[in-house]
Short mmCIF file of C-alpha atoms and ligand atoms in Angstrom, two decimals:
data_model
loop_
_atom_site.label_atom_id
_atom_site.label_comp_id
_atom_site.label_asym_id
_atom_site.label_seq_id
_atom_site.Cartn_x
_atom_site.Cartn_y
_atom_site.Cartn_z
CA UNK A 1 -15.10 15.73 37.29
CA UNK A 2 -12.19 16.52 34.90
CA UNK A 3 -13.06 15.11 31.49
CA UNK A 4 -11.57 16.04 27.79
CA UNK A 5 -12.74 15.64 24.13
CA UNK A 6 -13.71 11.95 22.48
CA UNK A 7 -10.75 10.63 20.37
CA UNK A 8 -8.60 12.29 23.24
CA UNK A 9 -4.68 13.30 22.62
CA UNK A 10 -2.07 13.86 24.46
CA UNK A 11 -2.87 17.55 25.01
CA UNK A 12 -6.57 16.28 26.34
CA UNK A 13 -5.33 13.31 28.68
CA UNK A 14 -2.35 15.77 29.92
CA UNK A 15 -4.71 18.22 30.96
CA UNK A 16 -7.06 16.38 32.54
CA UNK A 17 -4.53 14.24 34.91
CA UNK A 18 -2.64 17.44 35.79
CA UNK A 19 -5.81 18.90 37.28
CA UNK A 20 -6.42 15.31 38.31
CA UNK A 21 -2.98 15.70 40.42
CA UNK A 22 -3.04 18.92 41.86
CA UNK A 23 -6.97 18.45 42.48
CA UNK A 24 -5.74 15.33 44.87
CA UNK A 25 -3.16 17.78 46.26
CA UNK A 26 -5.84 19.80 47.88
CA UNK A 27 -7.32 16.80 49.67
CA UNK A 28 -9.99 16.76 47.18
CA UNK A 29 -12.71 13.67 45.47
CA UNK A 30 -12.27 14.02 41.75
CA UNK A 31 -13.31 11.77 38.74
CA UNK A 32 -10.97 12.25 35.71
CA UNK A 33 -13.13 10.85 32.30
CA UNK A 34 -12.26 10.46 28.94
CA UNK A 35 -15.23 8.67 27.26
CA UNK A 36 -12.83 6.56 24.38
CA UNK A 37 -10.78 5.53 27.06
CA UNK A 38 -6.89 5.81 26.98
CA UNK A 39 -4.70 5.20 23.65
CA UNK A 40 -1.76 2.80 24.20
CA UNK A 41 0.80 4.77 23.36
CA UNK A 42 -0.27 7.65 26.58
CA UNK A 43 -1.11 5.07 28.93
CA UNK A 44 2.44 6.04 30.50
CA UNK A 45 0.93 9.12 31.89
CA UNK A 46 1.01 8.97 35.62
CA UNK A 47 -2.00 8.30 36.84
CA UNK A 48 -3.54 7.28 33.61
CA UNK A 49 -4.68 4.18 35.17
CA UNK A 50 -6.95 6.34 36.96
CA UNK A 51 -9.54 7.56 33.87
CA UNK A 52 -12.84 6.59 33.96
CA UNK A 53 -14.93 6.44 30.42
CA UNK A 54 -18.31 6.50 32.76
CA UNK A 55 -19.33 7.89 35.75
CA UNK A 56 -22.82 8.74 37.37
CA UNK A 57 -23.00 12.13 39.02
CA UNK A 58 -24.19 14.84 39.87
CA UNK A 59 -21.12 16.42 40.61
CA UNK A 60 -20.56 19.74 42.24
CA UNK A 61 -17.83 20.75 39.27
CA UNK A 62 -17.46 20.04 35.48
CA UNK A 63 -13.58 21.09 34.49
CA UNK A 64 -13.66 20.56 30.58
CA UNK A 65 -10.29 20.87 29.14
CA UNK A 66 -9.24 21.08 25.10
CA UNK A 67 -12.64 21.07 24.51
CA UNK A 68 -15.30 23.96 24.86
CA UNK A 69 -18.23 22.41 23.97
CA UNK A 70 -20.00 19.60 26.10
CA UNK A 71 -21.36 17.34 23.20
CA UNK A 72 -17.16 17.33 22.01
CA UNK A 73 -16.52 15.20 24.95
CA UNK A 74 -19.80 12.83 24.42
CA UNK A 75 -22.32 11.17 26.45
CA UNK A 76 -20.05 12.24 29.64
CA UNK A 77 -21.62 15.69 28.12
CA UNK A 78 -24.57 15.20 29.98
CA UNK A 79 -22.85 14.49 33.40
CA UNK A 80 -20.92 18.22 32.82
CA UNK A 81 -24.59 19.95 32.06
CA UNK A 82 -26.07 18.97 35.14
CA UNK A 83 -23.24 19.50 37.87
CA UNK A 84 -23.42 22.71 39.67
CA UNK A 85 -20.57 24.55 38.41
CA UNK A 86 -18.27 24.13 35.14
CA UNK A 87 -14.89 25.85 34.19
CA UNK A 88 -14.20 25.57 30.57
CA UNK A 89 -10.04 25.23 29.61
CA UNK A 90 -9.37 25.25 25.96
CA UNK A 91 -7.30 26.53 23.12
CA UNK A 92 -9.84 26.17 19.86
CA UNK A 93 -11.27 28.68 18.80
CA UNK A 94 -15.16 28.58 18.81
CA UNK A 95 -18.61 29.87 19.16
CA UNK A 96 -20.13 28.39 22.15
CA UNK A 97 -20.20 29.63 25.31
CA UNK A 98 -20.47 26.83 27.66
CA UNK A 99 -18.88 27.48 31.07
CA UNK A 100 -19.44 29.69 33.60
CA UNK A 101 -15.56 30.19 33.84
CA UNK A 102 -13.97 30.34 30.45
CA UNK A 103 -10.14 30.08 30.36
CA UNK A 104 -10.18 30.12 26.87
CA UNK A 105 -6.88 31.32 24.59
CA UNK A 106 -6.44 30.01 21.10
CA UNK A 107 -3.02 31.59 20.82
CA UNK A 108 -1.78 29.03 23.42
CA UNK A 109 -0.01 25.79 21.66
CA UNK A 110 -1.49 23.39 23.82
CA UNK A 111 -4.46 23.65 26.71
CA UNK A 112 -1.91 22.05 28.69
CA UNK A 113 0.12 25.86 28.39
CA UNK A 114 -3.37 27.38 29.96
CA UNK A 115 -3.62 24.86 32.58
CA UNK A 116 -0.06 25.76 33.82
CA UNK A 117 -0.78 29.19 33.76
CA UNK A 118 -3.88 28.54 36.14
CA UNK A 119 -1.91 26.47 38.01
CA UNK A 120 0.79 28.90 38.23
CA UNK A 121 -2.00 31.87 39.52
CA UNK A 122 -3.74 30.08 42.00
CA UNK A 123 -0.34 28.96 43.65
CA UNK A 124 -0.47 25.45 43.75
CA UNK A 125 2.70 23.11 43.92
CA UNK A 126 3.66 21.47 41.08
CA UNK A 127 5.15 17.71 41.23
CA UNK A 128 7.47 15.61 38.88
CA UNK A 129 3.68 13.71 37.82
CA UNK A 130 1.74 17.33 36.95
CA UNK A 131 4.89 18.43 35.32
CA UNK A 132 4.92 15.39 32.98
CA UNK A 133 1.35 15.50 31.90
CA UNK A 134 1.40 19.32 31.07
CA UNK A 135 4.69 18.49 29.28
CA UNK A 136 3.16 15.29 27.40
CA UNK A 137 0.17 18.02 26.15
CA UNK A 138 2.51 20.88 24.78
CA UNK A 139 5.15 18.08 22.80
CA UNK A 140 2.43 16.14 21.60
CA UNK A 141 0.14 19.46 20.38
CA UNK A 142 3.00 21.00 18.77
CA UNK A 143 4.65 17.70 17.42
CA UNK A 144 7.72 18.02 19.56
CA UNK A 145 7.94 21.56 19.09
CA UNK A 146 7.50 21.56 15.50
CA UNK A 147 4.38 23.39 14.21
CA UNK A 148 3.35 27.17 13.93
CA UNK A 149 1.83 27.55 17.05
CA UNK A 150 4.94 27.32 19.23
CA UNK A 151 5.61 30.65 21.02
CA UNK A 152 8.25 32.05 23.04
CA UNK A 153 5.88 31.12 25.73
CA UNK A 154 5.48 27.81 24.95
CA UNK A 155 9.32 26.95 25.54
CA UNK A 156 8.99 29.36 28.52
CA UNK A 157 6.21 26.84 29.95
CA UNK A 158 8.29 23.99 28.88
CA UNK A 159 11.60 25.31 30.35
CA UNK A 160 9.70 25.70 33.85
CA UNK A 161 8.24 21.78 33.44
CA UNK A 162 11.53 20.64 32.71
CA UNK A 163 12.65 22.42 36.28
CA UNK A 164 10.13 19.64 37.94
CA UNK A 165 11.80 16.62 36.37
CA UNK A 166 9.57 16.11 32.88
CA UNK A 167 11.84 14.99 29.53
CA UNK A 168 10.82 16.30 26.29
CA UNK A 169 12.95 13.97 24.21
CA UNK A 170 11.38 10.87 26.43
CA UNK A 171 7.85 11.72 25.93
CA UNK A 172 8.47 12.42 21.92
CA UNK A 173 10.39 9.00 21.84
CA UNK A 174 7.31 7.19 23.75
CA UNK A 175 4.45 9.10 21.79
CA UNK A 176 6.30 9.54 18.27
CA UNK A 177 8.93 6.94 18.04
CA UNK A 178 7.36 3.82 18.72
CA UNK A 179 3.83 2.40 16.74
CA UNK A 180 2.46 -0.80 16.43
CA UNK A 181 2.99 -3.06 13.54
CA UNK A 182 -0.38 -2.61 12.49
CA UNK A 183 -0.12 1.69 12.40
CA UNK A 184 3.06 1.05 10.12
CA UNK A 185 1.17 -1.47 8.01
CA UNK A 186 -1.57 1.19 7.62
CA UNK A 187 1.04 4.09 7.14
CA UNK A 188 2.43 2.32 4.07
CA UNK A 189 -0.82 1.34 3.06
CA UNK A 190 -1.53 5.23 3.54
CA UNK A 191 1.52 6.52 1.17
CA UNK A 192 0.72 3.76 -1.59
CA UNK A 193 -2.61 5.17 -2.37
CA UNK A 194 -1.23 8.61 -2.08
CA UNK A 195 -2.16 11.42 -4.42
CA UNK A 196 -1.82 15.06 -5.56
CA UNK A 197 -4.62 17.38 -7.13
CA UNK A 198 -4.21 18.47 -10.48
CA UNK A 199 -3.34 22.03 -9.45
CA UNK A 200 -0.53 20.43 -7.27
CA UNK A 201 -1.87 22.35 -4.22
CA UNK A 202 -3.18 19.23 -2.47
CA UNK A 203 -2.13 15.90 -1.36
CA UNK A 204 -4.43 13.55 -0.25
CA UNK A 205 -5.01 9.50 0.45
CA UNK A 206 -7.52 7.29 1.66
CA UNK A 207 -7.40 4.40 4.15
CA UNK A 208 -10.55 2.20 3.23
CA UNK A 209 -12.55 0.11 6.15
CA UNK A 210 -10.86 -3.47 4.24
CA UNK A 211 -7.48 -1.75 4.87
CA UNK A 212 -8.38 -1.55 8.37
CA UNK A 213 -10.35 -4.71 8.68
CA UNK A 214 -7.29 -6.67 7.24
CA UNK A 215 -4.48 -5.10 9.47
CA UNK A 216 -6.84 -5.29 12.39
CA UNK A 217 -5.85 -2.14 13.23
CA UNK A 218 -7.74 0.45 15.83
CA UNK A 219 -8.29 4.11 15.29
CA UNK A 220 -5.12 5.62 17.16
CA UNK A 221 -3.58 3.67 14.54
CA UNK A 222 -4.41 6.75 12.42
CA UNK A 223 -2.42 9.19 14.53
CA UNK A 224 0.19 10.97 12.42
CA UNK A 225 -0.48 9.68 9.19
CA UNK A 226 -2.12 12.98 7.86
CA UNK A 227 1.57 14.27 8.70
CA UNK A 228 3.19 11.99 6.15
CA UNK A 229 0.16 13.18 3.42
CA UNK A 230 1.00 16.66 4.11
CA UNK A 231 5.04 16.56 3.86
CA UNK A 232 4.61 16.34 -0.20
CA UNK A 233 6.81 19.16 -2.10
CA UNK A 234 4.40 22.01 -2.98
CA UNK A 235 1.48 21.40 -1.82
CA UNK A 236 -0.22 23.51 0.86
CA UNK A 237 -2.83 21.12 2.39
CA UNK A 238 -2.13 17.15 3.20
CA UNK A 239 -6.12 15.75 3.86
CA UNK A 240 -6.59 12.05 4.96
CA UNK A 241 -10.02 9.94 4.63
CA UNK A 242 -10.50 7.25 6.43
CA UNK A 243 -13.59 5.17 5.66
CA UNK A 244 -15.25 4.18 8.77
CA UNK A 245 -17.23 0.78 9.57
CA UNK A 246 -21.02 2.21 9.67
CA UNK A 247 -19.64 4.19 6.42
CA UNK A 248 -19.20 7.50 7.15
CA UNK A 249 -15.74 8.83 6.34
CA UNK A 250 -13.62 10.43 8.63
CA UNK A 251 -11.89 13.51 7.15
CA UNK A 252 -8.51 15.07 9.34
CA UNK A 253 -6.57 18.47 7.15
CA UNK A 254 -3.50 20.00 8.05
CA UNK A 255 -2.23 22.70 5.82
CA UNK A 256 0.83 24.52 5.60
CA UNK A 257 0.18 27.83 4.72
CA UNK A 258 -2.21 30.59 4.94
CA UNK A 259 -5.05 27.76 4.07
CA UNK A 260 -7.80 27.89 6.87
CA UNK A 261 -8.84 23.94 7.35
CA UNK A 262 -10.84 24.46 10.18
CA UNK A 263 -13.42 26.90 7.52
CA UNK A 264 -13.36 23.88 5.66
CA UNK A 265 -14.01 21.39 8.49
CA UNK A 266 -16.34 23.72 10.08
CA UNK A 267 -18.84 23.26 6.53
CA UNK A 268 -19.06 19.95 7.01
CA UNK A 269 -19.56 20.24 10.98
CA UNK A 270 -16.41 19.57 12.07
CA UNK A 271 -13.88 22.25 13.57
CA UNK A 272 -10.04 22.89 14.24
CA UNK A 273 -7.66 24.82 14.25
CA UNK A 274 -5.98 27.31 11.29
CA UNK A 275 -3.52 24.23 10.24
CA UNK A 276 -5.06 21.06 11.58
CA UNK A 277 -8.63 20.09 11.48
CA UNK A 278 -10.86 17.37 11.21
CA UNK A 279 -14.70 16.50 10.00
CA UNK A 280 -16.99 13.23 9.53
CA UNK A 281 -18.67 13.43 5.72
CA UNK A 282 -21.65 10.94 5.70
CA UNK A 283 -21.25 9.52 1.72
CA UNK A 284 -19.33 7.01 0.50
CA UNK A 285 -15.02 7.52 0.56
CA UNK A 286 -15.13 8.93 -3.28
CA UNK A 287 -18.01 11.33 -2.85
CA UNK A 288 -16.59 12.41 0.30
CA UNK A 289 -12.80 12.81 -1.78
CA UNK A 290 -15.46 14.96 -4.49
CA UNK A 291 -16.51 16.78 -1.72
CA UNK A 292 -13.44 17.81 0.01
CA UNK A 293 -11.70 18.61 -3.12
CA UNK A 294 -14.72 20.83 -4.30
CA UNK A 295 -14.81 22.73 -0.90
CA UNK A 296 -11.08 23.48 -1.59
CA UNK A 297 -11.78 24.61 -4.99
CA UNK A 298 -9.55 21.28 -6.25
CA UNK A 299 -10.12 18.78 -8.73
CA UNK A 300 -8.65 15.01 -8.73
MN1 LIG B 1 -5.17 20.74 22.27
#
């Protein structure tokens, strides 16, 4: 089995359907799983059709990817405990130590970098399909190219990909350029209730459950809004809360600077990395705003 986080990205689903593809290649059974399913807007990603959100094992092999812990990818968890063997592929930077194998490198942009690497070692072919999925992982983890942790290595990885037929302006145009009515609806619902501490170091917004209810929108309607909250002149960390049904609030942070959001998510049991991060707060949305703020040392 091949299986990433919950809430998977395109870095996650990349990963796990290029190991999916050159897993086939050697004549091999394998299960890829992603236990929230596939987002609409990567179900482009050859052989995407092909995830399973369940499966019954034991299987010989548990390949976690973007993920290094087994409760990040939920109940599937369990199914990656009990198989014989596990490899652990990731880029976040953590404490556990699941895996017998740990490819682990939090310099890398994207997991998707790693798994070309290990691709790369162990000598096996590459196709137009592998090529797009590890492509799809690094443009959507570095938001076509555009955060900190692009290296000269990432483009070097990229440059190669490119070599076996992937586009990086046609994934960014189907992943960033096209949303559905409702994710706009909640985007502008998003920048409406947008606001800045009093120190002017932070921006932040809430989407409340009505918002949602009302739009009918889903939760990969979220995806990229935090962006917008962080883009505002002068301030060094953009946080979004999104008010959940049963609740809870669901907290994502990017910052700009030298601010560490994943120290922050981490105190509320979340994690991250350096710029982007994410945590669930169980209060109501403005004690969870009170809370956030306070942990950055921010007032309203
Ligand atoms: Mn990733």
């Amino acid at each position: 089995m091949v299986a990433g986080h919950v809430t998977p990205d395109g870095d996650s689903l990349g990963c796990t359907l290029a190991l999916m593809h050159a897993i086939r290649g050697l004549g091999k059974a394998v299960t890829p799983l992603a236990v929230d399913g596939v987002p609409q807007i990567y179900r482009w990603l050859p052989g995407a059709d092909a995830i399973e959100t369940s499966a019954s094992g034991p299987f010989d092999l548990a390949i976690i990817v973007d993920s290094s812990m087994p409760d990040r990818i939920g109940d599937i968890g369990k199914l990656a405990v009990s198989a014989s063997d596990t490899i652990v592929i990731d880029h976040h930077t953590s404490e556990s130590d699941f895996g017998r194998v740990r490819a682990v490198n939090p310099r890398a942009a994207a997991t998707g970098e790693i798994v070309y690497s290990l691709l790369r070692l162990m000598r096996l072919p590459f196709s137009k399909d592998i090529a797009d999925c590890l492509l799809c992982a690094i443009v959507t983890d570095t938001g076509s190219f555009r955060f900190m942790n692009v290296t000269s290595a990432t483009f070097r990885v990229s440059a190669a990909l490119m070599r076996y037929g992937a586009c990086p302006a046609c994934i960014s145009e189907l992943v960033f350029e096209t949303r559905s009515l409702a994710s706009l609806k909640l985007l502008g619902r998003a920048l409406d209730a947008l606001q800045v501490t009093r120190d002017g170091r932070i921006s932040w917004t809430v989407i409340t459950a009505k918002d949602f209810a009302e739009l009918g929108a889903t939760d990969e309607d979220t995806e990229g809004i935090v962006t917008h909250v962080r883009a505002v002149r002068g301030t060094d960390v953009g946080i979004l809360l999104r008010e959940l049904p049963g609740g809870d609030v669901r907290v994502s942070l990017r910052s700009r600077r030298d601010t560490d959001v994943s120290a922050i998510a981490e105190r509320f049991g979340g994690g991250g990395h350096l710029s982007a991060a994410g945590c669930t707060i169980k209060s109501s949305l403005q004690d969870a705003v009170t809370q956030i703020l306070g942990a950055l040392n921010a007032t309203a």
